[in-house]
Amino acid sequence: MIKIDQSRAPFAMPMLPWAKSALAPHISAETIDYHYGKHLQTYVNNLNGLVASGEFASSSLEEIVRKAPQGPLFNNAAQMWNHTLYFLQLSPTPKTRPTGPLAAAIDRDFGSFDAFREQFAKSALGLFGSGWTWLAADKPGGKLSIVNALNAGNPLTEGKLPLMVIDVWEHAYYIDHRNARAASIEAFWKIIDWKVAESRF
Ligand code: MN
Protein backbone atom coordinates (compact mmCIF):
# COMPACT_ATOMS: atom_id res chain seq x y z
CA MET A 1 0.00 0.00 0.00
CA ILE A 2 1.33 3.38 -0.96
CA LYS A 3 0.98 5.70 1.98
CA ILE A 4 1.42 9.32 1.07
CA ASP A 5 2.37 9.98 4.66
CA GLN A 6 3.00 13.68 4.55
CA SER A 7 1.23 14.98 7.62
CA ARG A 8 2.57 18.53 7.58
CA ALA A 9 5.26 20.76 6.11
CA PRO A 10 8.14 20.71 5.58
CA PHE A 11 7.48 17.85 3.20
CA ALA A 12 10.21 15.38 2.25
CA MET A 13 10.91 13.77 -1.10
CA PRO A 14 9.44 10.26 -1.42
CA MET A 15 12.20 7.64 -1.52
CA LEU A 16 12.34 5.57 -4.70
CA PRO A 17 12.17 1.83 -3.94
CA TRP A 18 14.41 0.95 -6.91
CA ALA A 19 17.69 2.10 -8.47
CA LYS A 20 17.34 4.95 -10.96
CA SER A 21 18.47 2.67 -13.81
CA ALA A 22 16.03 -0.13 -12.85
CA LEU A 23 13.19 0.90 -15.19
CA ALA A 24 15.36 1.04 -18.32
CA PRO A 25 14.83 0.75 -21.22
CA HIS A 26 11.23 1.89 -20.58
CA ILE A 27 12.35 4.88 -18.49
CA SER A 28 16.04 5.71 -18.45
CA ALA A 29 18.23 6.72 -15.52
CA GLU A 30 18.64 10.10 -17.22
CA THR A 31 14.88 10.65 -17.17
CA ILE A 32 14.77 9.69 -13.48
CA ASP A 33 17.64 12.11 -12.81
CA TYR A 34 15.66 14.98 -14.32
CA HIS A 35 12.09 13.99 -13.58
CA TYR A 36 12.60 12.89 -9.97
CA GLY A 37 15.82 14.67 -9.11
CA LYS A 38 15.03 18.06 -10.66
CA HIS A 39 11.33 18.46 -11.51
CA LEU A 40 9.90 16.78 -8.41
CA GLN A 41 12.58 18.26 -6.14
CA THR A 42 11.65 21.73 -7.41
CA TYR A 43 7.94 21.18 -6.72
CA VAL A 44 8.79 20.03 -3.17
CA ASN A 45 11.10 22.98 -2.56
CA ASN A 46 8.53 25.46 -3.94
CA LEU A 47 5.75 23.88 -1.89
CA ASN A 48 7.74 24.07 1.35
CA GLY A 49 8.49 27.74 0.67
CA LEU A 50 4.87 28.59 -0.12
CA VAL A 51 3.26 26.67 2.73
CA ALA A 52 5.57 27.76 5.55
CA SER A 53 3.78 30.85 6.77
CA GLY A 54 0.26 30.43 5.41
CA GLU A 55 -3.04 28.93 6.54
CA PHE A 56 -1.95 25.45 5.37
CA ALA A 57 1.24 25.33 7.50
CA SER A 58 -0.24 22.53 9.66
CA SER A 59 -2.09 20.73 6.86
CA SER A 60 -1.23 17.40 5.32
CA LEU A 61 -0.20 17.24 1.68
CA GLU A 62 -3.53 15.65 0.79
CA GLU A 63 -5.51 18.36 2.62
CA ILE A 64 -3.64 21.03 0.69
CA VAL A 65 -4.43 19.30 -2.61
CA ARG A 66 -8.11 19.01 -1.65
CA LYS A 67 -8.56 22.53 -0.29
CA ALA A 68 -6.02 24.98 -1.71
CA PRO A 69 -7.42 27.44 -4.27
CA GLN A 70 -6.10 27.29 -7.82
CA GLY A 71 -2.66 28.89 -7.92
CA PRO A 72 0.96 28.19 -7.03
CA LEU A 73 0.27 26.46 -3.69
CA PHE A 74 -2.21 24.02 -5.27
CA ASN A 75 0.02 23.50 -8.30
CA ASN A 76 3.13 22.59 -6.32
CA ALA A 77 1.25 20.49 -3.73
CA ALA A 78 -0.64 18.56 -6.39
CA GLN A 79 2.51 18.06 -8.47
CA MET A 80 4.19 16.59 -5.37
CA TRP A 81 1.21 14.31 -4.65
CA ASN A 82 0.84 13.27 -8.30
CA HIS A 83 4.54 12.49 -8.79
CA THR A 84 4.70 10.56 -5.52
CA LEU A 85 2.00 8.17 -6.70
CA TYR A 86 3.42 8.12 -10.22
CA PHE A 87 6.93 7.05 -9.19
CA LEU A 88 5.90 4.66 -6.39
CA GLN A 89 3.44 2.75 -8.65
CA LEU A 90 6.26 1.90 -11.10
CA SER A 91 8.35 -1.21 -10.66
CA PRO A 92 11.02 -3.16 -12.56
CA THR A 93 9.14 -6.31 -11.47
CA PRO A 94 5.49 -5.26 -11.71
CA LYS A 95 2.28 -7.23 -11.36
CA THR A 96 1.25 -6.69 -14.99
CA ARG A 97 -2.50 -7.35 -14.65
CA PRO A 98 -4.89 -6.61 -11.82
CA THR A 99 -6.72 -9.45 -10.11
CA GLY A 100 -9.45 -9.63 -7.48
CA PRO A 101 -11.94 -6.78 -6.85
CA LEU A 102 -10.11 -4.25 -9.06
CA ALA A 103 -10.01 -6.66 -12.01
CA ALA A 104 -13.74 -7.34 -11.55
CA ALA A 105 -14.49 -3.60 -11.42
CA ILE A 106 -12.46 -2.99 -14.61
CA ASP A 107 -14.44 -5.72 -16.38
CA ARG A 108 -17.70 -4.23 -15.06
CA ASP A 109 -16.96 -0.60 -15.94
CA PHE A 110 -14.88 -0.93 -19.14
CA GLY A 111 -15.85 -4.37 -20.52
CA SER A 112 -12.42 -5.97 -20.21
CA PHE A 113 -8.84 -5.20 -19.17
CA ASP A 114 -7.85 -4.82 -22.83
CA ALA A 115 -10.73 -2.44 -23.47
CA PHE A 116 -9.71 -0.42 -20.42
CA ARG A 117 -6.10 -0.21 -21.63
CA GLU A 118 -7.23 0.93 -25.05
CA GLN A 119 -9.50 3.64 -23.61
CA PHE A 120 -6.87 4.79 -21.10
CA ALA A 121 -4.16 5.00 -23.77
CA LYS A 122 -6.50 6.91 -26.08
CA SER A 123 -7.28 9.40 -23.29
CA ALA A 124 -3.58 9.86 -22.45
CA LEU A 125 -2.70 10.31 -26.11
CA GLY A 126 -5.53 12.80 -26.63
CA LEU A 127 -4.76 15.06 -23.69
CA PHE A 128 -3.75 18.35 -25.31
CA GLY A 129 -0.82 19.97 -23.53
CA SER A 130 0.57 19.00 -20.13
CA GLY A 131 -1.32 16.91 -17.63
CA TRP A 132 -2.18 13.54 -16.16
CA THR A 133 -4.45 10.67 -17.15
CA TRP A 134 -5.88 8.96 -14.07
CA LEU A 135 -7.75 5.78 -13.23
CA ALA A 136 -9.98 6.82 -10.34
CA ALA A 137 -12.84 5.38 -8.30
CA ASP A 138 -15.79 7.37 -6.99
CA LYS A 139 -15.11 5.75 -3.57
CA PRO A 140 -13.08 2.78 -2.23
CA GLY A 141 -14.31 -0.25 -4.17
CA GLY A 142 -16.62 1.97 -6.23
CA LYS A 143 -17.27 2.87 -9.85
CA LEU A 144 -14.17 3.44 -11.96
CA SER A 145 -13.51 6.22 -14.41
CA ILE A 146 -10.68 7.60 -16.54
CA VAL A 147 -10.00 11.25 -15.74
CA ASN A 148 -7.91 13.53 -17.94
CA ALA A 149 -6.55 16.43 -15.87
CA LEU A 150 -4.61 19.40 -17.19
CA ASN A 151 -1.41 20.68 -15.57
CA ALA A 152 -1.39 19.59 -11.89
CA GLY A 153 -4.99 18.30 -11.85
CA ASN A 154 -5.90 15.50 -9.43
CA PRO A 155 -9.22 13.62 -9.00
CA LEU A 156 -9.08 14.30 -5.24
CA THR A 157 -10.49 17.76 -6.02
CA GLU A 158 -13.60 16.07 -7.50
CA GLY A 159 -13.99 13.86 -4.42
CA LYS A 160 -12.64 10.82 -6.28
CA LEU A 161 -10.03 8.28 -5.19
CA PRO A 162 -6.94 8.21 -7.47
CA LEU A 163 -5.76 4.64 -8.21
CA MET A 164 -3.05 4.95 -10.87
CA VAL A 165 -1.75 7.62 -13.18
CA ILE A 166 0.41 8.37 -16.20
CA ASP A 167 2.30 11.64 -16.43
CA VAL A 168 1.88 13.03 -19.94
CA TRP A 169 3.96 16.18 -19.44
CA GLU A 170 6.69 16.14 -22.07
CA HIS A 171 9.30 16.14 -19.28
CA ALA A 172 8.16 12.59 -18.43
CA TYR A 173 9.03 11.11 -21.82
CA TYR A 174 10.98 13.50 -24.02
CA ILE A 175 14.47 12.17 -23.19
CA ASP A 176 13.49 8.54 -23.89
CA HIS A 177 10.79 8.84 -26.54
CA ARG A 178 11.16 12.39 -27.90
CA ASN A 179 7.80 13.47 -29.30
CA ALA A 180 6.32 9.95 -29.38
CA ARG A 181 3.84 10.02 -26.50
CA ALA A 182 2.22 6.81 -27.81
CA ALA A 183 5.53 4.96 -27.40
CA SER A 184 5.85 6.26 -23.84
CA ILE A 185 2.36 4.93 -23.05
CA GLU A 186 3.32 1.52 -24.47
CA ALA A 187 6.42 1.56 -22.25
CA PHE A 188 4.31 2.54 -19.23
CA TRP A 189 2.29 -0.69 -19.42
CA LYS A 190 5.55 -2.66 -18.97
CA ILE A 191 6.37 -1.08 -15.60
CA ILE A 192 3.05 -0.20 -13.96
CA ASP A 193 2.63 -2.38 -10.86
CA TRP A 194 -1.07 -3.21 -10.45
CA LYS A 195 -0.50 -4.22 -6.82
CA VAL A 196 -0.41 -0.51 -6.00
CA ALA A 197 -3.74 0.33 -7.66
CA GLU A 198 -5.31 -2.79 -6.11
CA SER A 199 -4.25 -1.74 -2.63
CA ARG A 200 -5.55 1.82 -3.13
CA PHE A 201 -8.90 0.51 -4.44
MN1 MN B 1 6.19 14.95 -14.21
PDB file of N, CA, C and O in Angstrom, residues 11 46-52 54-56 61 64-65 68-79:
ATOM      1  N   PHE A  11       7.662  19.156   3.815  1.00  0.00           N
ATOM      2  CA  PHE A  11       7.476  17.846   3.201  1.00  0.00           C
ATOM      3  C   PHE A  11       8.800  17.336   2.639  1.00  0.00           C
ATOM      4  O   PHE A  11       9.627  18.119   2.164  1.00  0.00           O
ATOM      5  N   ASN A  46       9.478  24.344  -3.783  1.00  0.00           N
ATOM      6  CA  ASN A  46       8.530  25.456  -3.938  1.00  0.00           C
ATOM      7  C   ASN A  46       7.386  25.332  -2.934  1.00  0.00           C
ATOM      8  O   ASN A  46       6.975  26.317  -2.316  1.00  0.00           O
ATOM      9  N   LEU A  47       6.868  24.104  -2.816  1.00  0.00           N
ATOM     10  CA  LEU A  47       5.749  23.881  -1.890  1.00  0.00           C
ATOM     11  C   LEU A  47       6.153  24.260  -0.473  1.00  0.00           C
ATOM     12  O   LEU A  47       5.414  24.968   0.230  1.00  0.00           O
ATOM     13  N   ASN A  48       7.319  23.779  -0.030  1.00  0.00           N
ATOM     14  CA  ASN A  48       7.744  24.071   1.346  1.00  0.00           C
ATOM     15  C   ASN A  48       7.910  25.577   1.570  1.00  0.00           C
ATOM     16  O   ASN A  48       7.585  26.084   2.647  1.00  0.00           O
ATOM     17  N   GLY A  49       8.376  26.288   0.543  1.00  0.00           N
ATOM     18  CA  GLY A  49       8.491  27.738   0.671  1.00  0.00           C
ATOM     19  C   GLY A  49       7.132  28.416   0.760  1.00  0.00           C
ATOM     20  O   GLY A  49       6.926  29.322   1.563  1.00  0.00           O
ATOM     21  N   LEU A  50       6.181  27.945  -0.062  1.00  0.00           N
ATOM     22  CA  LEU A  50       4.866  28.590  -0.119  1.00  0.00           C
ATOM     23  C   LEU A  50       4.024  28.307   1.110  1.00  0.00           C
ATOM     24  O   LEU A  50       3.227  29.133   1.542  1.00  0.00           O
ATOM     25  N   VAL A  51       4.177  27.105   1.669  1.00  0.00           N
ATOM     26  CA  VAL A  51       3.261  26.666   2.727  1.00  0.00           C
ATOM     27  C   VAL A  51       3.700  27.163   4.099  1.00  0.00           C
ATOM     28  O   VAL A  51       2.898  27.233   5.028  1.00  0.00           O
ATOM     29  N   ALA A  52       4.970  27.555   4.228  1.00  0.00           N
ATOM     30  CA  ALA A  52       5.575  27.758   5.548  1.00  0.00           C
ATOM     31  C   ALA A  52       4.801  28.723   6.443  1.00  0.00           C
ATOM     32  O   ALA A  52       4.580  28.441   7.618  1.00  0.00           O
ATOM     33  N   GLY A  54       1.669  30.197   5.742  1.00  0.00           N
ATOM     34  CA  GLY A  54       0.264  30.430   5.407  1.00  0.00           C
ATOM     35  C   GLY A  54      -0.705  29.591   6.218  1.00  0.00           C
ATOM     36  O   GLY A  54      -0.325  28.909   7.176  1.00  0.00           O
ATOM     37  N   GLU A  55      -1.965  29.617   5.792  1.00  0.00           N
ATOM     38  CA  GLU A  55      -3.037  28.932   6.537  1.00  0.00           C
ATOM     39  C   GLU A  55      -2.914  27.415   6.454  1.00  0.00           C
ATOM     40  O   GLU A  55      -3.566  26.705   7.215  1.00  0.00           O
ATOM     41  N   PHE A  56      -2.092  26.900   5.520  1.00  0.00           N
ATOM     42  CA  PHE A  56      -1.952  25.452   5.367  1.00  0.00           C
ATOM     43  C   PHE A  56      -0.678  24.920   6.034  1.00  0.00           C
ATOM     44  O   PHE A  56      -0.287  23.787   5.798  1.00  0.00           O
ATOM     45  N   LEU A  61      -0.307  17.038   3.128  1.00  0.00           N
ATOM     46  CA  LEU A  61      -0.203  17.243   1.685  1.00  0.00           C
ATOM     47  C   LEU A  61      -1.555  17.017   1.015  1.00  0.00           C
ATOM     48  O   LEU A  61      -1.988  17.800   0.170  1.00  0.00           O
ATOM     49  N   ILE A  64      -3.964  19.880   1.535  1.00  0.00           N
ATOM     50  CA  ILE A  64      -3.638  21.034   0.689  1.00  0.00           C
ATOM     51  C   ILE A  64      -4.156  20.811  -0.723  1.00  0.00           C
ATOM     52  O   ILE A  64      -4.764  21.699  -1.329  1.00  0.00           O
ATOM     53  N   VAL A  65      -3.950  19.586  -1.260  1.00  0.00           N
ATOM     54  CA  VAL A  65      -4.431  19.297  -2.609  1.00  0.00           C
ATOM     55  C   VAL A  65      -5.949  19.434  -2.672  1.00  0.00           C
ATOM     56  O   VAL A  65      -6.511  19.999  -3.621  1.00  0.00           O
ATOM     57  N   ALA A  68      -6.681  23.739  -1.283  1.00  0.00           N
ATOM     58  CA  ALA A  68      -6.023  24.980  -1.709  1.00  0.00           C
ATOM     59  C   ALA A  68      -6.712  25.536  -2.954  1.00  0.00           C
ATOM     60  O   ALA A  68      -7.108  24.775  -3.838  1.00  0.00           O
ATOM     61  N   PRO A  69      -6.875  26.848  -3.046  1.00  0.00           N
ATOM     62  CA  PRO A  69      -7.419  27.440  -4.266  1.00  0.00           C
ATOM     63  C   PRO A  69      -6.447  27.256  -5.423  1.00  0.00           C
ATOM     64  O   PRO A  69      -5.244  27.031  -5.212  1.00  0.00           O
ATOM     65  N   GLN A  70      -6.960  27.346  -6.648  1.00  0.00           N
ATOM     66  CA  GLN A  70      -6.095  27.286  -7.824  1.00  0.00           C
ATOM     67  C   GLN A  70      -5.002  28.340  -7.713  1.00  0.00           C
ATOM     68  O   GLN A  70      -5.269  29.468  -7.305  1.00  0.00           O
ATOM     69  N   GLY A  71      -3.773  27.953  -8.023  1.00  0.00           N
ATOM     70  CA  GLY A  71      -2.657  28.885  -7.923  1.00  0.00           C
ATOM     71  C   GLY A  71      -1.404  28.123  -7.558  1.00  0.00           C
ATOM     72  O   GLY A  71      -1.387  26.886  -7.547  1.00  0.00           O
ATOM     73  N   PRO A  72      -0.332  28.844  -7.252  1.00  0.00           N
ATOM     74  CA  PRO A  72       0.964  28.194  -7.033  1.00  0.00           C
ATOM     75  C   PRO A  72       0.967  27.161  -5.900  1.00  0.00           C
ATOM     76  O   PRO A  72       1.629  26.126  -6.024  1.00  0.00           O
ATOM     77  N   LEU A  73       0.260  27.427  -4.799  1.00  0.00           N
ATOM     78  CA  LEU A  73       0.266  26.458  -3.692  1.00  0.00           C
ATOM     79  C   LEU A  73      -0.373  25.146  -4.143  1.00  0.00           C
ATOM     80  O   LEU A  73       0.191  24.066  -3.952  1.00  0.00           O
ATOM     81  N   PHE A  74      -1.568  25.236  -4.756  1.00  0.00           N
ATOM     82  CA  PHE A  74      -2.209  24.021  -5.273  1.00  0.00           C
ATOM     83  C   PHE A  74      -1.306  23.341  -6.299  1.00  0.00           C
ATOM     84  O   PHE A  74      -1.107  22.126  -6.250  1.00  0.00           O
ATOM     85  N   ASN A  75      -0.776  24.103  -7.222  1.00  0.00           N
ATOM     86  CA  ASN A  75       0.019  23.500  -8.304  1.00  0.00           C
ATOM     87  C   ASN A  75       1.206  22.712  -7.763  1.00  0.00           C
ATOM     88  O   ASN A  75       1.470  21.587  -8.191  1.00  0.00           O
ATOM     89  N   ASN A  76       1.942  23.272  -6.839  1.00  0.00           N
ATOM     90  CA  ASN A  76       3.130  22.589  -6.316  1.00  0.00           C
ATOM     91  C   ASN A  76       2.756  21.435  -5.396  1.00  0.00           C
ATOM     92  O   ASN A  76       3.407  20.388  -5.423  1.00  0.00           O
ATOM     93  N   ALA A  77       1.692  21.588  -4.596  1.00  0.00           N
ATOM     94  CA  ALA A  77       1.253  20.485  -3.729  1.00  0.00           C
ATOM     95  C   ALA A  77       0.740  19.322  -4.571  1.00  0.00           C
ATOM     96  O   ALA A  77       1.085  18.159  -4.327  1.00  0.00           O
ATOM     97  N   ALA A  78      -0.090  19.625  -5.557  1.00  0.00           N
ATOM     98  CA  ALA A  78      -0.642  18.559  -6.389  1.00  0.00           C
ATOM     99  C   ALA A  78       0.461  17.894  -7.209  1.00  0.00           C
ATOM    100  O   ALA A  78       0.476  16.670  -7.351  1.00  0.00           O
ATOM    101  N   GLN A  79       1.411  18.679  -7.721  1.00  0.00           N
ATOM    102  CA  GLN A  79       2.506  18.059  -8.468  1.00  0.00           C
ATOM    103  C   GLN A  79       3.336  17.146  -7.561  1.00  0.00           C
ATOM    104  O   GLN A  79       3.808  16.092  -7.994  1.00  0.00           O
TER     105      GLN A  79
END
